Coordinates of C-alpha atoms in Angstrom, one line a residue:
X1 CA 18.7 15.4 -3.0
X2 CA 17.1 18.8 -3.5
X3 CA 13.6 19.9 -2.7
X4 CA 13.3 21.8 -5.9
X5 CA 13.6 18.5 -7.8
X6 CA 11.9 16.3 -5.3
X7 CA 8.6 18.3 -5.5
X8 CA 8.3 18.2 -9.3
X9 CA 4.7 18.7 -10.5
X10 CA 5.5 17.3 -13.9
X11 CA 3.3 14.4 -14.8
X12 CA 4.5 10.9 -15.6
X13 CA 4.5 10.3 -19.4
X14 CA 2.3 13.2 -20.0
X15 CA 3.8 16.2 -22.0
X16 CA 0.5 17.9 -22.7
X17 CA 0.1 21.4 -21.3
X18 CA -1.8 21.7 -18.0
X19 CA -3.1 25.2 -17.5
X20 CA -3.3 26.4 -13.9
X21 CA -6.7 25.7 -12.3
X22 CA -8.2 28.0 -9.7
X23 CA -8.5 26.3 -6.3
X24 CA -6.9 23.0 -7.4
X25 CA -3.2 22.2 -7.6
X26 CA -1.6 19.5 -9.7
X27 CA -1.0 17.5 -6.5
X28 CA -4.7 17.8 -5.5
X29 CA -5.5 16.5 -9.0
X30 CA -3.5 13.4 -8.1
X31 CA -5.7 12.8 -5.1
X32 CA -8.8 13.2 -7.2
X33 CA -7.6 10.8 -9.9
X34 CA -6.8 8.1 -7.4
X35 CA -10.1 8.5 -5.4
X36 CA -12.1 8.2 -8.6
X37 CA -10.2 5.2 -9.9
X38 CA -11.7 1.7 -10.0
X39 CA -8.7 0.2 -8.3
X40 CA -9.2 2.5 -5.3
X41 CA -13.0 1.8 -5.2
X42 CA -12.3 -1.9 -5.0
X43 CA -10.4 -1.4 -1.7
X44 CA -13.8 -1.3 0.0
X45 CA -14.0 -5.0 -0.6
X46 CA -10.5 -5.9 0.4
X47 CA -9.3 -7.0 3.9
X48 CA -7.5 -4.6 6.2
X49 CA -7.1 -7.0 9.2
X50 CA -10.4 -8.9 9.5
X51 CA -11.4 -10.7 6.3
X52 CA -15.0 -10.8 5.2
X53 CA -16.2 -9.1 8.4
X54 CA -19.8 -9.3 9.6
X55 CA -19.5 -6.0 11.5
X56 CA -19.9 -3.0 9.2
X57 CA -17.8 -0.8 11.5
X58 CA -14.6 -2.8 10.9
X59 CA -12.1 -1.1 8.6
X60 CA -11.6 -2.2 5.0
X61 CA -8.5 -1.3 3.0
X62 CA -10.5 1.7 1.7
X63 CA -11.4 3.2 5.1
X64 CA -7.9 2.5 6.3
X65 CA -6.4 4.3 3.2
X66 CA -8.7 7.3 3.8
X67 CA -7.5 7.6 7.4
X68 CA -3.9 7.2 6.4
X69 CA -4.4 9.9 3.8
X70 CA -5.8 12.2 6.5
X71 CA -2.9 11.7 8.8
X72 CA -0.5 12.0 5.8
X73 CA -2.0 15.4 4.9
X74 CA -1.3 16.7 8.4
X75 CA 2.3 15.4 8.4
X76 CA 2.9 16.9 4.9
X77 CA 1.4 20.3 5.8
X78 CA 3.4 20.5 9.0
X79 CA 6.6 19.5 7.2
X80 CA 5.8 22.1 4.5
X81 CA 5.3 24.9 7.0
X82 CA 8.7 24.3 8.6
X83 CA 10.5 23.9 5.2
X84 CA 8.8 27.2 4.1
X85 CA 10.0 29.0 7.3
X86 CA 13.5 27.8 6.6
X87 CA 13.3 29.0 2.9
X88 CA 13.7 25.5 1.5
X89 CA 10.5 25.3 -0.5
X90 CA 10.6 26.1 -4.3
X91 CA 8.8 29.3 -5.1
X92 CA 5.9 27.6 -6.8
X93 CA 5.3 25.1 -3.9
X94 CA 3.3 25.8 -0.7
X95 CA 3.1 24.0 2.6
X96 CA -0.3 22.8 1.6
X97 CA 1.1 21.3 -1.6
X98 CA 3.2 19.0 0.6
X99 CA 0.1 18.1 2.5
X100 CA -1.6 17.3 -0.9
X101 CA 1.4 15.2 -2.0
X102 CA 1.4 13.2 1.2
X103 CA -2.4 12.8 1.1
X104 CA -2.4 11.4 -2.5
X105 CA 0.5 9.1 -1.9
X106 CA -1.0 7.8 1.4
X107 CA -4.4 7.4 -0.3
X108 CA -2.8 5.0 -2.8
X109 CA -0.4 3.2 -0.5
X110 CA -2.4 0.0 -0.5
X111 CA -3.9 0.3 -4.0
X112 CA -2.0 -2.8 -5.2
X113 CA -2.8 -5.1 -2.4
X114 CA -4.5 -8.4 -3.4
X115 CA -7.7 -9.8 -1.7
X116 CA -7.4 -11.1 1.9
X117 CA -4.6 -8.7 2.8
X118 CA -1.2 -10.1 3.5
X119 CA -2.5 -13.6 3.4
X120 CA -3.4 -13.0 -0.3
X121 CA 0.2 -11.9 -0.9
X122 CA 1.6 -15.0 0.7
X123 CA -0.9 -17.2 -1.2
X124 CA 0.2 -15.7 -4.6
X125 CA 3.9 -16.2 -3.7
X126 CA 3.3 -19.7 -2.5
X127 CA 1.4 -20.7 -5.7
X128 CA 4.3 -19.7 -7.9
X129 CA 6.9 -21.3 -5.6
X130 CA 4.9 -24.6 -5.5
X131 CA 4.2 -24.7 -9.3
X132 CA 7.6 -24.2 -10.9
X133 CA 6.5 -25.8 -14.2
X134 CA 4.8 -22.5 -15.1
X135 CA 8.1 -20.6 -14.8
X136 CA 10.4 -22.8 -16.8
X137 CA 10.3 -20.5 -19.8
X138 CA 11.4 -17.4 -18.0
X139 CA 14.6 -15.9 -19.3
X140 CA 15.6 -13.9 -16.2
X141 CA 16.1 -14.9 -12.6
X142 CA 14.7 -11.5 -11.6
X143 CA 11.4 -12.3 -13.3
X144 CA 11.2 -15.5 -11.2
X145 CA 11.9 -13.5 -8.1
X146 CA 9.1 -11.1 -8.9
X147 CA 6.6 -13.9 -8.9
X148 CA 8.1 -15.9 -6.1
X149 CA 7.9 -12.8 -3.9
X150 CA 4.8 -11.1 -5.3
X151 CA 4.6 -7.7 -3.5
X152 CA 1.5 -5.5 -3.2
X153 CA 3.7 -2.4 -3.1
X154 CA 5.2 -3.2 -6.5
X155 CA 1.7 -4.0 -7.8
X156 CA 0.6 -0.5 -6.6
X157 CA 3.2 1.2 -8.7
X158 CA 2.0 -0.9 -11.7
X159 CA -1.6 0.2 -11.0
X160 CA -0.7 3.9 -10.9
X161 CA 1.6 3.9 -13.9
X162 CA 0.2 1.2 -16.2
X163 CA -3.2 -0.3 -15.4
X164 CA -5.6 2.5 -14.4
X165 CA -6.6 5.4 -16.6
X166 CA -4.3 5.3 -19.7
X167 CA -3.7 1.5 -20.0
X168 CA 0.1 1.0 -20.6
X169 CA 0.4 4.6 -21.5
X170 CA 1.2 6.2 -18.2
X171 CA -1.7 4.9 -16.1
X172 CA -3.2 7.7 -14.0
X173 CA -0.2 9.9 -15.0
X174 CA 0.4 11.2 -11.5
X175 CA 2.9 13.9 -10.8
X176 CA 6.5 12.7 -10.2
X177 CA 6.4 14.1 -6.7
X178 CA 3.4 12.0 -5.8
X179 CA 4.9 8.9 -7.4
X180 CA 8.2 9.3 -5.7
X181 CA 6.5 9.7 -2.3
X182 CA 4.4 6.6 -3.0
X183 CA 7.3 4.2 -3.7
X184 CA 8.2 3.1 -0.2
X185 CA 10.8 0.6 -1.4
X186 CA 12.6 2.0 -4.4
X187 CA 14.5 -1.2 -5.2
X188 CA 13.9 -4.4 -7.2
X189 CA 13.1 -7.9 -6.0
X190 CA 16.7 -8.8 -6.9
X191 CA 18.1 -6.1 -4.7
X192 CA 15.7 -7.1 -1.9
X193 CA 17.0 -10.7 -2.1
X194 CA 20.6 -9.5 -2.0
X195 CA 20.1 -7.5 1.2
X196 CA 17.7 -10.0 2.7
X197 CA 14.7 -7.7 2.8
X198 CA 11.1 -9.0 2.1
X199 CA 9.6 -6.0 0.5
X200 CA 10.4 -4.2 -2.8
X201 CA 8.8 -1.5 -4.8
X202 CA 8.6 -2.4 -8.5
X203 CA 8.5 -5.4 -10.8
X204 CA 10.7 -5.8 -13.8
X205 CA 7.8 -4.6 -15.9
X206 CA 8.1 -1.2 -14.2
X207 CA 11.9 -0.8 -14.0
X208 CA 11.9 1.8 -16.8
X209 CA 9.1 3.6 -14.9
X210 CA 11.3 3.7 -11.8
X211 CA 14.3 4.9 -13.7
X212 CA 12.2 7.8 -15.1
X213 CA 10.9 8.7 -11.6
X214 CA 14.4 8.6 -10.1
X215 CA 15.9 10.7 -12.8
X216 CA 13.2 13.4 -12.7
X217 CA 13.3 13.6 -8.9
X218 CA 17.1 13.3 -8.5
X219 CA 16.8 10.3 -6.2
X220 CA 20.3 9.0 -5.2
X221 CA 21.2 5.7 -6.9
X222 CA 22.6 3.3 -4.2
X223 CA 23.0 0.1 -6.2
X224 CA 21.8 -1.9 -9.2
X225 CA 18.1 -1.2 -9.6
X226 CA 18.1 0.6 -6.2
X227 CA 17.7 4.2 -5.1
X228 CA 17.5 6.1 -1.9
X229 CA 13.9 6.8 -0.7
X230 CA 12.2 10.1 -1.5
X231 CA 12.3 12.0 1.8
X232 CA 8.5 12.2 2.1
X233 CA 8.3 8.4 2.0
X234 CA 9.3 8.4 5.7
X235 CA 6.2 10.5 6.5
X236 CA 4.0 8.1 4.4
X237 CA 5.4 5.2 6.4
X238 CA 4.7 7.1 9.7
X239 CA 1.1 7.8 8.7
X240 CA 0.5 4.1 7.9
X241 CA 2.2 3.0 11.2
X242 CA 0.2 5.4 13.3
X243 CA -3.1 4.4 11.8
X244 CA -2.7 0.6 11.8
X245 CA -1.2 0.5 15.2
X246 CA -4.2 2.3 16.7
X247 CA -7.0 1.2 14.3
X248 CA -6.1 -2.5 14.5
X249 CA -6.9 -2.3 18.2
X250 CA -10.1 -0.3 17.6
X251 CA -11.3 -3.0 15.2
X252 CA -10.4 -5.8 17.6
X253 CA -12.5 -4.0 20.2
X254 CA -15.3 -3.6 17.8
X255 CA -15.5 -7.4 17.0
X256 CA -15.0 -8.4 20.6
X257 CA -11.4 -9.8 20.5
X258 CA -10.1 -7.2 23.0
X259 CA -11.6 -5.5 26.0
X260 CA -11.8 -1.7 26.3
X261 CA -9.3 -1.7 29.2
X262 CA -6.6 -3.4 27.1
X263 CA -6.9 -0.7 24.5
X264 CA -7.3 2.2 26.9
X265 CA -4.2 1.2 28.9
X266 CA -2.0 1.6 25.9
X267 CA -3.5 4.8 24.4
X268 CA -3.8 6.7 27.7
X269 CA 0.0 6.8 27.7
X270 CA -0.1 9.4 24.9
X271 CA -2.2 11.9 26.9
X272 CA -0.9 15.1 28.5
X273 CA -2.0 16.0 32.1
X274 CA -4.7 18.3 30.8
X275 CA -6.0 15.7 28.3
X276 CA -6.0 13.1 31.1
X277 CA -8.3 15.4 33.1
X278 CA -10.5 16.0 30.1
X279 CA -10.7 12.3 29.4
X280 CA -11.7 11.5 33.0
X281 CA -14.7 13.8 32.6
X282 CA -16.2 11.6 29.8
X283 CA -18.7 9.1 31.1
X284 CA -17.2 5.6 31.6
X285 CA -20.3 4.2 29.9
X286 CA -19.8 6.3 26.7
X287 CA -17.2 3.9 25.2
X288 CA -17.4 5.3 21.6
X289 CA -16.7 8.8 22.8
X290 CA -13.9 7.7 25.1
X291 CA -12.3 5.8 22.3
X292 CA -12.7 8.6 19.8
X293 CA -11.1 11.0 22.2
X294 CA -8.1 8.7 22.8
X295 CA -7.7 8.1 19.1
X296 CA -7.7 11.8 18.2
X297 CA -5.2 12.8 20.9
X298 CA -2.8 9.9 20.4
X299 CA -2.8 10.4 16.6
X300 CA -2.0 14.1 17.1
X301 CA 0.8 13.3 19.6
X302 CA 2.4 10.7 17.3
X303 CA 2.2 13.1 14.3
X304 CA 4.1 15.7 16.3
X305 CA 6.6 13.1 17.3
X306 CA 7.1 12.0 13.7
X307 CA 7.6 15.5 12.4
X308 CA 10.2 16.3 15.1
X309 CA 12.2 13.2 14.2
X310 CA 11.9 14.0 10.5
X311 CA 13.6 17.3 11.0
X312 CA 16.1 15.9 13.5
X313 CA 17.3 13.5 10.8
X314 CA 16.7 15.8 7.8
X315 CA 20.3 16.1 6.6
X316 CA 20.8 12.3 6.8
X317 CA 17.5 11.7 5.0
X318 CA 18.4 14.2 2.2
X319 CA 21.7 12.5 1.8
X320 CA 20.0 9.1 1.3
X321 CA 21.6 7.6 4.4
X322 CA 18.7 7.3 6.7
X323 CA 17.4 3.7 6.7
X324 CA 14.9 3.4 9.5
X325 CA 11.3 4.3 10.4
X326 CA 10.8 7.7 12.2
X327 CA 8.6 6.3 15.0
X328 CA 11.3 4.0 16.2
X329 CA 13.5 7.1 16.9
X330 CA 10.8 9.0 18.8
X331 CA 10.8 9.5 22.6
X332 CA 10.2 6.4 24.7
X333 CA 6.5 7.2 25.4
X334 CA 5.7 7.3 21.6
X335 CA 7.7 4.1 20.9
X336 CA 6.0 2.3 23.8
X337 CA 2.5 3.2 22.4
X338 CA 3.3 1.8 18.9
X339 CA 5.3 -1.3 20.0
X340 CA 2.7 -2.2 22.7
X341 CA -0.2 -1.8 20.2
X342 CA 1.6 -3.9 17.6
X343 CA 2.5 -6.6 20.2
X344 CA -1.1 -6.8 21.5
X345 CA -2.4 -7.0 17.9
X346 CA 0.1 -9.8 17.1
X347 CA -0.6 -11.8 20.2
X348 CA -4.4 -11.6 20.3
X349 CA -5.8 -10.1 17.1
X350 CA -3.7 -11.8 14.4
X351 CA -4.1 -15.2 16.0
X352 CA -7.9 -15.0 16.3
X353 CA -9.4 -18.3 15.1
X354 CA -12.0 -16.9 12.6
X355 CA -9.3 -14.7 11.0
X356 CA -6.9 -17.7 10.8
X357 CA -9.5 -20.0 9.2
X358 CA -10.4 -17.5 6.5
X359 CA -6.7 -16.8 5.8
X360 CA -6.1 -20.5 5.3
X361 CA -9.1 -20.6 3.0
X362 CA -7.7 -17.7 1.0
X363 CA -4.9 -20.1 -0.1
X364 CA -7.4 -22.4 -1.7
X365 CA -9.2 -19.5 -3.4
X366 CA -6.0 -18.1 -4.8
X367 CA -4.9 -21.6 -5.8
X368 CA -8.0 -22.2 -7.8
X369 CA -7.9 -18.8 -9.6
X370 CA -4.2 -19.0 -10.5
X371 CA -4.4 -22.6 -11.6
X372 CA -7.2 -21.8 -14.0
X373 CA -5.7 -18.6 -15.3
X374 CA -2.1 -19.8 -15.7
X375 CA -3.2 -23.1 -17.3
X376 CA -5.3 -21.2 -19.8
X377 CA -2.3 -18.9 -20.4
X378 CA 0.0 -21.8 -21.1
X379 CA -2.4 -23.4 -23.5
X380 CA -2.8 -20.1 -25.5
X381 CA 1.0 -19.7 -25.6
X382 CA 1.4 -23.2 -27.0
X383 CA -1.4 -22.5 -29.6
X384 CA -3.6 -25.3 -28.3
X385 CA -6.3 -23.5 -26.4
X386 CA -9.2 -25.7 -25.3
X387 CA -12.8 -24.5 -25.0
X388 CA -12.3 -24.1 -21.3
X389 CA -9.2 -21.9 -21.6
X390 CA -11.0 -19.8 -24.2
X391 CA -13.8 -19.2 -21.7
X392 CA -11.3 -18.4 -19.0
X393 CA -9.6 -15.8 -21.2
X394 CA -13.0 -14.2 -21.9
X395 CA -13.2 -13.4 -18.2
X396 CA -10.0 -11.5 -18.2
X397 CA -11.1 -8.6 -20.4
X398 CA -8.4 -6.0 -20.6
X399 CA -6.2 -8.2 -18.4
X400 CA -5.8 -10.8 -21.1
X401 CA -2.2 -11.1 -22.4
X402 CA -1.5 -9.9 -25.9
X403 CA -0.1 -12.3 -28.5
X404 CA 3.3 -10.7 -28.5
X405 CA 3.7 -10.7 -24.7
X406 CA 6.6 -12.6 -23.1
X407 CA 5.8 -15.5 -20.7
X408 CA 6.7 -13.2 -17.8
X409 CA 4.4 -10.5 -19.0
X410 CA 1.6 -13.0 -19.6
X411 CA 2.0 -14.3 -16.0
X412 CA 2.1 -10.8 -14.6
X413 CA -1.2 -10.1 -16.4
X414 CA -2.7 -13.1 -14.5
X415 CA -1.6 -11.6 -11.2
X416 CA -3.0 -8.3 -12.3
X417 CA -6.4 -10.0 -12.5
X418 CA -6.1 -11.9 -9.2
X419 CA -4.7 -9.0 -7.2
X420 CA -7.3 -6.6 -8.5
X421 CA -10.1 -8.9 -7.2
X422 CA -12.1 -8.1 -4.0
X423 CA -12.4 -10.7 -1.3
X424 CA -16.0 -11.6 -2.2
X425 CA -15.4 -11.6 -6.0
X426 CA -12.4 -14.0 -5.5
X427 CA -14.4 -16.4 -3.3
X428 CA -17.4 -16.3 -5.7
X429 CA -15.3 -16.8 -8.8
X430 CA -13.3 -19.7 -7.3
X431 CA -16.5 -21.5 -6.3
X432 CA -17.9 -21.1 -9.8
X433 CA -14.7 -22.3 -11.5
X434 CA -14.6 -25.3 -9.1
X435 CA -18.3 -26.1 -10.0
X436 CA -19.6 -25.5 -6.5
X437 CA -21.7 -22.6 -7.3
X438 CA -23.8 -21.6 -10.4

């Protein structure tokens, strides 16, 4: 792969001229388009870790995405500086442009996630697996796999290229560089099943989109409907890992699941001797300031570690042969911080009773919504719509299937609606559809 292709500022399905704009690059425009989109705004009402929190300081998907975008910008700018020093950047691309590409891709990295976080993903998958009668008319096993293994990452590509902005005409029409950097898993559900991986990056509805992205950027094809990752994807992944490893603990501290010492003992490992002395000077009673200091220093340390590993493995990454996350290759101290944080989160945070209860409830919410929507969809396809199904379809708005849509496309439109819902909207609508709230 070559940087001159990988950093293409050409826009997806947009051949109109784009005159240069003072002070704002094409990649900065990507960020602006995403941040002003309705799909991004809805992330303020979607679960990061703690669903429907009572504490306003707890992260939502939106605040998490903003923080990941900030870390991503730092990673991209540092990578851009080194590439520029080595003469590897195209003439029209600056180090700050790489920061903007990473910032935009990181901002959008969760834009396709359904309500209730990963519990929502599992609930959508489970519904289609447990209701096979709705899938009998599908003509392709890959279509069935898409629904059986519904994936927020694949939905995110659909949001960016189809649903937001220009509906089914390029979506937000981002630059190819940003799109390539966004697609963390550039393979289909069929390839994921073949190699026994859970995640994939695009549905069958977007396979032509992915082919266009790969062709423009020169991504290496490694199999049927499978390409090597864009090199900058590894930095997006690092930004996300850094943020959720640290912020999950911060949120758990905020809601009282963890004690400060449990978080402090992990994060202090990332401090230098000078920073340890500075940290000791902060009043033990000033917990917010102590936590803020630890967060800032550890994030900076992990960013430097990720950049070092990126360039240590650059030739392998550019050849499409690197298949791991950067942080797992860092020095032991960095690995220990991330693995210890994740282990503590899994053992204490993810098993917290209130979180568990709401996640179980999410299955009921998703079940009610998909049953109502997909039943109405089948009635319309069989030309026997009841009054109820007509009313259900009126709720869908632009998400309503078109008359010439295939069954697969019609069902995907149902998941568009459900996955686009916020936590509270999904709960409220499910109660109204069930007759428990008016």
